[in-house]
Short mmCIF file of C-alpha atoms and ligand atoms in Angstrom, two decimals:
data_model
loop_
_atom_site.label_atom_id
_atom_site.label_comp_id
_atom_site.label_asym_id
_atom_site.label_seq_id
_atom_site.Cartn_x
_atom_site.Cartn_y
_atom_site.Cartn_z
CA UNK R 18 10.22 5.28 14.66
CA UNK R 19 13.24 4.29 12.51
CA UNK R 20 11.46 2.26 9.84
CA UNK R 21 7.95 1.76 8.57
CA UNK R 22 7.23 -1.32 6.49
CA UNK R 23 4.72 -3.44 8.46
CA UNK R 24 1.79 -2.92 10.82
CA UNK R 25 4.04 -3.94 13.71
CA UNK R 26 6.16 -0.80 13.14
CA UNK R 27 3.23 1.45 14.10
CA UNK R 28 2.73 -0.05 17.57
CA UNK R 29 -0.77 0.27 19.06
CA UNK R 30 -3.01 0.63 15.98
CA UNK R 31 -5.90 2.23 17.88
CA UNK R 32 -3.54 4.87 19.23
CA UNK R 33 -2.11 5.41 15.75
CA UNK R 34 -5.59 5.95 14.28
CA UNK R 35 -6.46 8.38 17.09
CA UNK R 36 -3.24 10.26 16.38
CA UNK R 37 -4.02 10.28 12.64
CA UNK R 38 -7.46 11.78 13.26
CA UNK R 39 -5.85 14.42 15.46
CA UNK R 40 -3.34 15.16 12.69
CA UNK R 41 -6.23 15.40 10.22
CA UNK R 42 -8.02 17.95 12.39
CA UNK R 43 -4.84 20.01 12.97
CA UNK R 44 -2.59 19.20 10.04
CA UNK R 45 -0.51 22.41 10.25
CA UNK R 46 0.03 22.22 14.02
CA UNK R 47 3.32 20.31 13.72
CA UNK R 48 5.22 22.54 11.27
CA UNK R 49 8.04 23.05 13.77
CA UNK R 50 8.90 19.32 13.69
CA UNK R 51 10.15 19.37 10.11
CA UNK R 52 12.00 22.65 10.09
CA UNK R 53 15.42 22.22 8.42
CA UNK R 54 14.68 18.53 7.85
CA UNK R 55 14.76 16.98 4.38
CA UNK R 56 12.78 14.06 3.03
CA UNK R 57 14.05 12.20 -0.03
CA UNK R 58 11.32 10.36 -1.92
CA UNK R 59 12.67 7.75 -4.28
CA UNK R 60 10.51 6.16 -6.96
CA UNK R 61 11.47 3.05 -8.87
CA UNK R 62 8.03 3.07 -10.57
CA UNK R 63 5.11 5.34 -11.34
CA UNK R 64 2.86 6.95 -8.74
CA UNK R 65 0.20 9.63 -8.47
CA UNK R 66 -1.27 9.34 -4.94
CA UNK R 67 1.83 8.25 -3.05
CA UNK R 68 3.99 10.95 -4.60
CA UNK R 69 1.59 13.83 -4.04
CA UNK R 70 0.16 12.80 -0.67
CA UNK R 71 3.57 12.09 0.89
CA UNK R 72 5.01 15.33 -0.45
CA UNK R 73 1.99 17.24 0.90
CA UNK R 74 2.31 15.48 4.26
CA UNK R 75 5.97 16.50 4.48
CA UNK R 76 5.13 20.09 3.55
CA UNK R 77 2.42 20.16 6.26
CA UNK R 78 5.21 19.26 8.70
CA UNK R 79 7.48 22.04 7.44
CA UNK R 80 9.94 19.70 5.72
CA UNK R 81 12.00 20.19 2.59
CA UNK R 82 11.31 17.51 -0.02
CA UNK R 83 13.45 16.04 -2.80
CA UNK R 84 11.93 13.60 -5.28
CA UNK R 85 13.96 11.32 -7.52
CA UNK R 86 12.52 9.12 -10.24
CA UNK R 87 15.25 6.54 -10.43
CA UNK R 88 14.35 5.48 -13.95
CA UNK R 89 14.17 9.02 -15.32
CA UNK R 90 17.30 11.14 -15.10
CA UNK R 91 19.36 9.14 -12.59
CA UNK R 92 22.01 6.56 -13.42
CA UNK R 93 20.52 3.15 -13.94
CA UNK R 94 21.07 1.22 -10.70
CA UNK R 95 22.45 -2.27 -10.21
CA UNK R 96 20.85 -3.97 -7.20
CA UNK R 97 22.70 -7.32 -7.23
CA UNK R 98 26.04 -7.70 -5.45
CA UNK R 99 28.74 -9.60 -7.35
CA UNK R 100 27.53 -8.61 -10.80
CA UNK R 101 30.17 -7.57 -13.35
CA UNK R 102 28.77 -4.17 -14.25
CA UNK R 103 29.54 -4.20 -17.97
CA UNK R 104 25.94 -3.57 -19.03
CA UNK R 105 23.70 -0.51 -18.99
CA UNK R 106 23.69 -0.06 -15.19
CA UNK R 107 26.25 2.60 -14.29
CA UNK R 108 25.87 2.79 -10.51
CA UNK R 109 25.44 0.27 -7.73
CA UNK R 110 22.79 0.65 -5.06
CA UNK R 111 25.47 0.08 -2.41
CA UNK R 112 27.13 3.41 -3.30
CA UNK R 113 23.92 5.19 -4.27
CA UNK R 114 22.14 4.52 -0.96
CA UNK R 115 24.68 6.14 1.41
CA UNK R 116 25.25 9.00 -1.05
CA UNK R 117 21.52 9.76 -1.21
CA UNK R 118 21.19 9.34 2.54
CA UNK R 119 23.93 11.94 3.09
CA UNK R 120 21.66 14.57 1.54
CA UNK R 121 18.56 13.95 3.68
CA UNK R 122 17.15 13.06 7.10
CA UNK R 123 14.85 10.24 5.99
CA UNK R 124 14.09 8.27 2.83
CA UNK R 125 10.77 7.07 1.42
CA UNK R 126 11.25 4.24 -1.06
CA UNK R 127 8.79 3.06 -3.71
CA UNK R 128 9.67 -0.24 -5.35
CA UNK R 129 7.55 -2.85 -7.09
CA UNK R 130 7.62 -6.64 -7.16
CA UNK R 131 9.38 -8.00 -10.23
CA UNK R 132 6.99 -10.99 -10.09
CA UNK R 133 9.73 -13.14 -11.67
CA UNK R 134 11.53 -14.35 -8.53
CA UNK R 135 9.35 -14.94 -5.48
CA UNK R 136 12.30 -15.16 -3.08
CA UNK R 137 13.71 -11.81 -4.25
CA UNK R 138 10.31 -10.15 -3.94
CA UNK R 139 9.38 -11.64 -0.56
CA UNK R 140 12.85 -10.92 0.88
CA UNK R 141 12.27 -7.27 -0.08
CA UNK R 142 15.70 -7.16 -1.66
CA UNK R 143 15.68 -3.48 -2.62
CA UNK R 144 13.84 -2.01 0.39
CA UNK R 145 15.95 -3.97 2.88
CA UNK R 146 19.18 -2.68 1.34
CA UNK R 147 17.96 0.84 2.06
CA UNK R 148 17.10 -0.10 5.65
CA UNK R 149 20.52 -1.70 6.08
CA UNK R 150 22.76 0.86 4.38
CA UNK R 151 21.04 4.27 4.61
CA UNK R 152 21.83 4.98 8.25
CA UNK R 153 18.68 7.14 8.24
CA UNK R 154 15.02 6.24 8.86
CA UNK R 155 13.46 4.50 5.88
CA UNK R 156 9.76 4.11 5.17
CA UNK R 157 7.98 2.12 2.50
CA UNK R 158 5.95 4.02 -0.07
CA UNK R 159 4.96 0.54 -1.38
CA UNK R 160 7.42 -2.26 -1.85
CA UNK R 161 7.34 -5.74 -3.34
CA UNK R 162 5.15 -7.31 -0.65
CA UNK R 163 3.37 -4.49 1.14
CA UNK R 164 1.86 -1.03 0.90
CA UNK R 165 1.58 0.06 4.55
CA UNK R 166 0.82 3.76 3.93
CA UNK R 167 -2.15 2.66 1.82
CA UNK R 168 -3.35 0.17 4.45
CA UNK R 169 -3.04 2.77 7.21
CA UNK R 170 -5.13 5.21 5.12
CA UNK R 171 -7.65 2.40 4.51
CA UNK R 172 -8.00 1.80 8.26
CA UNK R 173 -8.45 5.53 8.94
CA UNK R 174 -11.17 5.59 6.24
CA UNK R 175 -12.97 2.55 7.64
CA UNK R 176 -12.86 4.01 11.16
CA UNK R 177 -14.39 7.24 9.84
CA UNK R 178 -17.24 5.43 8.04
CA UNK R 179 -18.05 2.36 10.14
CA UNK R 180 -21.35 2.15 11.99
CA UNK R 181 -20.53 -1.09 13.87
CA UNK R 182 -17.75 -1.72 16.35
CA UNK R 183 -16.58 -4.77 14.36
CA UNK R 184 -17.56 -4.30 10.70
CA UNK R 185 -17.46 -7.08 8.14
CA UNK R 186 -14.70 -6.09 5.70
CA UNK R 187 -14.44 -8.06 2.45
CA UNK R 188 -11.33 -8.02 0.28
CA UNK R 189 -12.32 -9.26 -3.16
CA UNK R 190 -10.08 -10.20 -6.06
CA UNK R 191 -11.25 -8.70 -9.37
CA UNK R 192 -9.97 -9.15 -12.93
CA UNK R 193 -7.20 -7.06 -14.53
CA UNK R 194 -5.37 -7.38 -17.86
CA UNK R 195 -1.85 -7.16 -16.36
CA UNK R 196 -0.10 -9.16 -13.65
CA UNK R 197 -0.08 -7.08 -10.45
CA UNK R 198 1.82 -7.61 -7.17
CA UNK R 199 0.21 -8.81 -3.94
CA UNK R 200 1.46 -5.78 -1.98
CA UNK R 201 -1.87 -3.98 -1.51
CA UNK R 202 -3.95 -7.05 -0.59
CA UNK R 203 -1.17 -8.33 1.70
CA UNK R 204 -1.10 -5.10 3.68
CA UNK R 205 -4.87 -4.64 3.63
CA UNK R 206 -5.32 -8.14 5.10
CA UNK R 207 -2.57 -7.65 7.69
CA UNK R 208 -3.82 -4.24 8.85
CA UNK R 209 -7.57 -5.03 8.89
CA UNK R 210 -7.00 -8.20 10.92
CA UNK R 211 -4.80 -6.18 13.31
CA UNK R 212 -7.64 -3.65 13.58
CA UNK R 213 -9.92 -6.44 14.83
CA UNK R 214 -12.42 -6.39 11.95
CA UNK R 215 -14.31 -9.44 10.67
CA UNK R 216 -12.13 -9.91 7.58
CA UNK R 217 -13.20 -12.11 4.65
CA UNK R 218 -11.04 -12.58 1.55
CA UNK R 219 -12.64 -13.87 -1.63
CA UNK R 220 -10.85 -14.90 -4.81
CA UNK R 221 -10.83 -17.67 -7.42
CA UNK R 222 -8.93 -20.86 -6.56
CA UNK R 223 -5.19 -20.38 -7.10
CA UNK R 224 -5.11 -16.78 -5.84
CA UNK R 225 -4.41 -17.62 -2.19
CA UNK R 226 -2.21 -14.93 -0.60
CA UNK R 227 0.79 -15.49 1.67
CA UNK R 228 -0.69 -16.78 4.96
CA UNK R 229 1.80 -14.65 6.89
CA UNK R 230 -0.35 -11.67 5.86
CA UNK R 231 -3.82 -13.24 5.93
CA UNK R 232 -3.72 -15.12 9.25
CA UNK R 233 -6.94 -14.33 11.10
CA UNK R 234 -8.98 -13.69 7.94
CA UNK R 235 -11.59 -16.08 6.53
CA UNK R 236 -11.11 -17.29 2.94
CA UNK R 237 -14.36 -17.69 0.98
CA UNK R 238 -14.17 -18.84 -2.63
CA UNK R 239 -17.81 -17.94 -3.35
CA UNK R 240 -17.74 -14.19 -4.01
CA UNK R 241 -21.50 -13.76 -3.59
CA UNK R 242 -21.48 -15.54 -0.26
CA UNK R 243 -18.58 -13.37 0.87
CA UNK R 244 -20.50 -10.19 -0.01
CA UNK R 245 -23.53 -11.15 2.11
CA UNK R 246 -23.90 -8.73 5.03
CA UNK R 247 -20.63 -6.93 4.25
CA UNK R 248 -20.08 -3.39 5.55
CA UNK R 249 -17.07 -2.63 3.34
CA UNK R 250 -16.08 -4.09 -0.03
CA UNK R 251 -12.42 -3.59 -0.94
CA UNK R 252 -11.66 -4.62 -4.52
CA UNK R 253 -8.18 -5.32 -5.82
CA UNK R 254 -6.51 -7.46 -8.41
CA UNK R 255 -3.40 -9.46 -7.66
CA UNK R 256 -1.41 -12.14 -9.44
CA UNK R 257 -0.92 -15.64 -8.07
CA UNK R 258 1.30 -16.04 -5.00
CA UNK R 259 1.39 -19.83 -4.78
CA UNK R 260 4.01 -21.90 -6.60
CA UNK R 261 4.43 -22.83 -9.40
CA UNK R 262 2.32 -19.89 -10.64
CA UNK R 263 3.94 -17.02 -8.75
CA UNK R 264 3.32 -13.71 -10.54
CA UNK R 265 1.04 -15.23 -13.16
CA UNK R 266 -2.49 -14.31 -14.25
CA UNK R 267 -4.68 -17.37 -13.75
CA UNK R 268 -8.03 -15.76 -14.52
CA UNK R 269 -9.53 -12.72 -16.20
CA UNK R 270 -13.06 -13.86 -15.36
CA UNK R 271 -15.24 -10.75 -15.62
CA UNK R 272 -17.93 -12.39 -13.50
CA UNK R 273 -15.71 -11.25 -10.55
CA UNK R 274 -16.11 -7.55 -11.46
CA UNK R 275 -17.82 -5.68 -8.61
CA UNK R 276 -21.24 -4.53 -9.86
CA UNK R 277 -24.47 -3.16 -8.36
CA UNK R 278 -26.12 -6.55 -8.29
CA UNK R 279 -23.36 -7.92 -6.03
CA UNK R 280 -23.28 -4.78 -3.89
CA UNK R 281 -27.01 -5.36 -3.26
CA UNK R 282 -26.05 -8.52 -1.35
CA UNK R 283 -24.15 -6.45 1.22
CA UNK R 284 -25.41 -4.51 4.23
CA UNK R 285 -25.32 -1.28 2.21
CA UNK R 286 -21.53 -1.61 2.07
CA UNK R 287 -19.11 1.13 1.20
CA UNK R 288 -16.94 0.48 -1.86
CA UNK R 289 -13.17 0.95 -1.54
CA UNK R 290 -10.17 0.65 -3.87
CA UNK R 291 -6.64 2.00 -3.49
CA UNK R 292 -6.65 3.49 -7.03
CA UNK R 293 -5.69 3.65 -9.82
CA UNK R 294 -8.59 1.44 -10.86
CA UNK R 295 -9.56 0.02 -14.24
CA UNK R 296 -13.28 0.70 -14.56
CA UNK R 297 -15.51 -2.09 -15.80
CA UNK R 298 -12.72 -4.60 -15.11
CA UNK R 299 -12.41 -4.21 -11.32
CA UNK R 300 -15.64 -2.25 -10.71
CA UNK R 301 -18.48 -0.92 -12.80
CA UNK R 302 -18.95 2.80 -13.46
CA UNK R 303 -22.23 2.58 -11.54
CA UNK R 304 -20.63 1.26 -8.33
CA UNK R 305 -17.59 3.54 -8.29
CA UNK R 306 -19.82 6.57 -8.95
CA UNK R 307 -22.43 5.53 -6.36
CA UNK R 308 -22.90 7.38 -3.03
CA UNK R 309 -21.42 4.34 -1.25
CA UNK R 310 -18.11 4.69 -3.08
CA UNK R 311 -15.49 6.19 -0.74
CA UNK R 312 -12.47 5.90 -3.03
CA UNK R 313 -11.85 9.67 -3.02
CA UNK R 314 -11.87 10.18 0.80
CA UNK R 315 -9.78 7.00 0.98
CA UNK R 316 -7.17 8.51 -1.36
CA UNK R 317 -7.35 11.83 0.52
CA UNK R 318 -6.46 9.96 3.72
CA UNK R 319 -3.13 9.00 2.15
CA UNK R 320 -1.98 12.48 3.16
CA UNK R 321 -3.00 11.74 6.75
CA UNK R 322 -1.39 8.31 7.00
CA UNK R 323 1.82 9.70 5.51
CA UNK R 324 1.82 12.72 7.81
CA UNK R 325 1.29 10.56 10.90
CA UNK R 326 4.20 8.30 9.93
CA UNK R 327 6.51 11.21 9.07
CA UNK R 328 5.54 12.95 12.31
CA UNK R 329 6.47 9.86 14.31
CA UNK R 330 9.78 9.52 12.48
CA UNK R 331 10.52 13.19 13.17
CA UNK R 332 9.60 12.78 16.81
CA UNK R 333 11.85 9.72 16.97
CA UNK R 334 9.17 7.84 18.84
CA UNK R 335 7.11 4.77 18.23
N1 CP V 426 -2.65 3.81 -4.29
C1 CP V 426 -1.44 4.22 -4.72
O1 CP V 426 -0.40 3.87 -4.15
O2 CP V 426 -1.48 5.03 -5.80
P1 CP V 426 -0.22 5.45 -6.67
O3 CP V 426 0.31 4.20 -7.31
O4 CP V 426 -0.74 6.44 -7.67
O5 CP V 426 0.80 6.05 -5.76
#
């Protein structure tokens, strides 16, 4: 595997999940693969889970790891070609990428949507420059439009907890005080549909996601109706995708917060969230602390999704 940004990069998803579960059961069995290999993890924004889980995954595989927070201690990077660099950005990405790539065997990149220019975000301007100019395998640690390592961990978690062959999986929008990207819901929709689940997405009008990610899912604007009979509830906030409101907050309606009364409509559903989560905005204390909340095993599976992807990159196979 030379790049990992979409579900299509992983090939047969069932086989990938089986491999992930094998990795989970024997996580130190592949230490030889990473010997004398170096991973560079590059962060353009903050992270807790992605940083630690990917680093742990690389260590499980015997790799050396370098972590660079681009906005803390490195030269400020220009990402646009043709710009007269007379401002505060001292280095261009087009030099920085091959230089960084010369020090490592693969690069994990974490970028975030700017939410100002939809075309820039949905063309994955930063991530794609790494793929084009690094000359080394590149994997997404969340980019403007997707978070595939999170979605892969979500699928592993659902497979571990499901009691039906084809569970009903509901992705629900929930309120948040800041405008957030669509990356997590995009990937969650794309990966859960690919997994063959009965996928329902519920959100207020105006929050429709990019249909390239949601094709195959049912859209239900009535949150309560969506929750009926659900096996998994996955809560997430996102800002508007549709024009002319791209990147904007259209609602902070707290009646969309996931609470016990709504969870009672489900078929004893598990509660999931990628974390970090704002309690009593996205989900009540009661629900996230309930026995049906699987947010911690879900986060723990980030190590497993990352290790499976790194293993495949090291093996040079799909
Ligand atoms: N879920 C997730 O990606 O968490 P971090 O932002 O902390 O990495």
